Coordinates of C-alpha atoms in Angstrom, one line a residue:
X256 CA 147.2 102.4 40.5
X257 CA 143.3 101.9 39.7
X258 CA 142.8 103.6 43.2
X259 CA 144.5 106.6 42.1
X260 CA 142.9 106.7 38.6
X261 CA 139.7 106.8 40.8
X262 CA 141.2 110.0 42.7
X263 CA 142.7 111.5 39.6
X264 CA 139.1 111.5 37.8
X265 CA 136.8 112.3 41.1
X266 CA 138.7 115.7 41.7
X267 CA 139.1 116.9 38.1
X268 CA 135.3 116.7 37.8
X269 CA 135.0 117.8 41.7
X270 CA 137.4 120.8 40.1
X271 CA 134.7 121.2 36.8
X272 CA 131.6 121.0 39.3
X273 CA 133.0 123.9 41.5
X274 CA 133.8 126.3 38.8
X275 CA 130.0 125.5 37.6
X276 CA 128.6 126.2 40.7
X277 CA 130.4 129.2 42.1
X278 CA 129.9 130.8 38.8
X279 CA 125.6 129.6 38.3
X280 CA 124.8 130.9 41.5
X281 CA 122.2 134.1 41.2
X282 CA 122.4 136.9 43.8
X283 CA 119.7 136.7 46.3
X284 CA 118.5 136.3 49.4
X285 CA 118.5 132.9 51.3
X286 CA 118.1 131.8 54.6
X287 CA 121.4 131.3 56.5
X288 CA 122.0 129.7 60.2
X289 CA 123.6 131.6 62.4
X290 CA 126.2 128.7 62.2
X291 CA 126.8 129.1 58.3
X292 CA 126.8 133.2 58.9
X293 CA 129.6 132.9 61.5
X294 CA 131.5 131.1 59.3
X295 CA 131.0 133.3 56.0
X296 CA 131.6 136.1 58.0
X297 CA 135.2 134.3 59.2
X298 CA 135.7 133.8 55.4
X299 CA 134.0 136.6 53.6
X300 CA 135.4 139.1 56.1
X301 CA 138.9 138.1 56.9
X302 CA 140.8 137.6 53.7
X303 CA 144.1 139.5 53.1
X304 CA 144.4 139.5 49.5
X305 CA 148.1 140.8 49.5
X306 CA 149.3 137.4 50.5
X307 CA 148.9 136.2 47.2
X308 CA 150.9 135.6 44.4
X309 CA 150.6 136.8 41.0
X310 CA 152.4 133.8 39.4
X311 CA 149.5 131.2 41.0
X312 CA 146.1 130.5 39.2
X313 CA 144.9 128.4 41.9
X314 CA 144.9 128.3 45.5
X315 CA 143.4 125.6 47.4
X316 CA 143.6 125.5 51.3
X317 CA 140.8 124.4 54.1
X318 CA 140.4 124.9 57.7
X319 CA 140.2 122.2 60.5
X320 CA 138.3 122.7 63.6
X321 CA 138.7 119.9 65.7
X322 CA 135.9 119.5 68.6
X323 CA 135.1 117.7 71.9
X324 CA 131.8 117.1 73.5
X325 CA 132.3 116.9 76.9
X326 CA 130.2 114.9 79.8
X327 CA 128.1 117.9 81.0
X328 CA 127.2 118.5 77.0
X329 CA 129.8 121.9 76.9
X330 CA 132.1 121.9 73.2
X331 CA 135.7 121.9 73.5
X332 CA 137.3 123.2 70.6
X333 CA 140.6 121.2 70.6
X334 CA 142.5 123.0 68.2
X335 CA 142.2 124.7 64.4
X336 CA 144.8 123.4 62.2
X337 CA 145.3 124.0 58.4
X338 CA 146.3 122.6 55.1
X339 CA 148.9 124.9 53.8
X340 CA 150.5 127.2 56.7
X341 CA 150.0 130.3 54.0
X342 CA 146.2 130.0 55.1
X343 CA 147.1 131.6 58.8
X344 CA 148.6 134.6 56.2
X345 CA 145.3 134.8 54.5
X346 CA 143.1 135.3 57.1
X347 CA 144.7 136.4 59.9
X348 CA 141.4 136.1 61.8
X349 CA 141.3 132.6 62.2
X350 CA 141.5 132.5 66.0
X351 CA 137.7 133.8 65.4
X352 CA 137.0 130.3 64.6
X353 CA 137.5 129.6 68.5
X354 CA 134.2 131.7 69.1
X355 CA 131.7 130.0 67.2
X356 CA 129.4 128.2 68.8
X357 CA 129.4 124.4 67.0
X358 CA 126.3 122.9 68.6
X359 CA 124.6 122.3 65.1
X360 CA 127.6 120.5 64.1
X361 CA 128.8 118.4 66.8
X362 CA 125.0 117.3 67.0
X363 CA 125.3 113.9 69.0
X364 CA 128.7 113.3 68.5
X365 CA 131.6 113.0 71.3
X366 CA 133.5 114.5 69.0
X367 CA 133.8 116.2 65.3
X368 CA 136.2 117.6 62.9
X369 CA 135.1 120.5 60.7
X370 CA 136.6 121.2 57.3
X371 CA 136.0 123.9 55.8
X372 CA 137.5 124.1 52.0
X373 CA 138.2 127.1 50.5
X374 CA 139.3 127.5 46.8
X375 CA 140.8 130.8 45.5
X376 CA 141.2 131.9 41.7
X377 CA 143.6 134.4 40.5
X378 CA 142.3 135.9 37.6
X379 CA 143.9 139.1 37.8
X380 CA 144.7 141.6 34.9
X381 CA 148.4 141.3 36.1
X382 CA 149.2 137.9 37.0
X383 CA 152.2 136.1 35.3
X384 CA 150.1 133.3 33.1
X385 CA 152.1 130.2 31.6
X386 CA 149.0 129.2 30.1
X387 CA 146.7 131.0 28.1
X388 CA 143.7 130.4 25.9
X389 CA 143.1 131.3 22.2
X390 CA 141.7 133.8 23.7
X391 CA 143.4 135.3 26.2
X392 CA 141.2 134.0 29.6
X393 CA 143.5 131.3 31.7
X394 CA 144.4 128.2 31.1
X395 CA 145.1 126.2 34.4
X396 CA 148.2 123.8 34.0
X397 CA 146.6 120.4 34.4
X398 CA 148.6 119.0 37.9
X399 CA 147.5 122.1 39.3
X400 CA 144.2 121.5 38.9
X401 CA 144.3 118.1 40.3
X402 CA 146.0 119.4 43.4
X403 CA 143.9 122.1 44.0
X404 CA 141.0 119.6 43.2
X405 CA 142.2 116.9 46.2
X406 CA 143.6 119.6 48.8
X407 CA 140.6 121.4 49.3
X408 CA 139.0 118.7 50.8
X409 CA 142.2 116.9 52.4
X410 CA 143.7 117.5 55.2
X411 CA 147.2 116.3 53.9
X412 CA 149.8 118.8 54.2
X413 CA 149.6 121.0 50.9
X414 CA 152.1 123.8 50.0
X415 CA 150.2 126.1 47.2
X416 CA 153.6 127.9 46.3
X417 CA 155.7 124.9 46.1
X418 CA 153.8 121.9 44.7
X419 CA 150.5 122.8 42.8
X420 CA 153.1 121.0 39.3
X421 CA 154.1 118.8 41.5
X422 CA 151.3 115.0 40.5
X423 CA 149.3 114.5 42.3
X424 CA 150.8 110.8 42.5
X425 CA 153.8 111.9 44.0
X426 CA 152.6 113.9 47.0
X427 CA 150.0 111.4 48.2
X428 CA 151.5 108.5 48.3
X429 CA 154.3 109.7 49.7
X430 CA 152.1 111.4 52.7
X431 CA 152.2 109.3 56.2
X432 CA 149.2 110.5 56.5
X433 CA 147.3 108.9 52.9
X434 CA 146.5 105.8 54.4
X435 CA 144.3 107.9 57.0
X436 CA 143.0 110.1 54.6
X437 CA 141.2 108.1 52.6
X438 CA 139.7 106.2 55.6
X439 CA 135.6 107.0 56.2
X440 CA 135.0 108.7 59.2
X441 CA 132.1 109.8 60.2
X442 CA 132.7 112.0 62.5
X443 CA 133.9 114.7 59.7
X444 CA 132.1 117.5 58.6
X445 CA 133.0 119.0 55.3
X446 CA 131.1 122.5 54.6
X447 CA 130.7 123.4 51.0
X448 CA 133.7 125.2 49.7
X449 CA 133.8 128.7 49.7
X450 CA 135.2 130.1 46.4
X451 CA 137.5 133.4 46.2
X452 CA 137.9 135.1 43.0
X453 CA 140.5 137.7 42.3
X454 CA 140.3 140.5 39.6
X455 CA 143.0 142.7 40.9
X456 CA 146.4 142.5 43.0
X457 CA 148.1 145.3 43.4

């Protein structure tokens, strides 16, 4: 139970530092690897909006590239796999994530898994809002904010439309794959999420 606790408090304030961060940052220029451009181009260019869901304040899905140096130094990119299936639906140009080239991230490695987390607000005019604030702006319901919280960065099966009320209790510990999760490896590579805010669905 303390481990949990431990879980429960790192991803509401991992939740609270995103928010801070996607919202501080100030336009302007900065220098970009090719690396980090392929992959906000993947992100940033892909994204079909109409799979969404009014009724959902937050989304929370992230990408797995799984890779394989092999003997003559080549990457083999072993497979792409995601969190939440919904992910393929919102950006249908995943496969593009097979043409990047993932020297900088592989490094020395024999192998590497990239993640790379991506968190999606709906704050749109129309959406169906349970919770609201005194004044009007969104309230997020609190186990959804957990969930989204520990799924951006986990690689446990998460279904955004199904169990974002669900506790965060429940669906790890009864995930075969928990134990794994929360196992250091070092030979992941998380990116820094990318965060998607919504205005408008139409």
């Amino acid at each position: 139970m303390k481990k949990f606790t431990n879980i429960f408090i790192t991803s509401c304030c991992f939740l609270i530092a995103i928010s801070t961060v996607a919202n501080a940052q100030a336009p302007g220029k900065s220098k970009k690897t090719p690396f980090i451009k392929s992959i906000d181009l993947f992100v940033n260019g892909g994204f079909k909006q109409s799979e969404l869901q009014d009724s959902i304040a937050l989304y929370a899905i992230n990408f797995r590239v799984d890779l394989i140096k092999k003997n003559d130094g080549k990457i083999e990119i072993a497979g792409v796999s995601v969190n939440d299936s919904l992910a393929y639906k919102l950006f249908p140009s995943y496969k593009k994530l097979y043409t990047i080239d993932y020297r900088s991230v592989i490094g020395t490695r024999k192998k590497a898994s990239l993640i790379i987390p991506i968190l999606i607000s709906n704050s749109s005019a129309t959406a169906k809002k349970r919770y609201v604030k005194n004044d009007g702006s969104d309230l997020i319901e609190m186990n959804a904010a957990v969930n989204a919280a520990f799924a951006i960065y986990s690689t446990i099966k998460y279904d955004n439309r199904k169990e974002a009320n669900i506790s965060l209790y429940e669906r790890i510990y009864k995930s075969e794959n928990y134990r794994a999760e929360q196992d250091f490896d070092p030979n992941k590579v998380f990116l820094t999420p990318y965060f998607i805010k919504i205005v408008n669905i139409q």
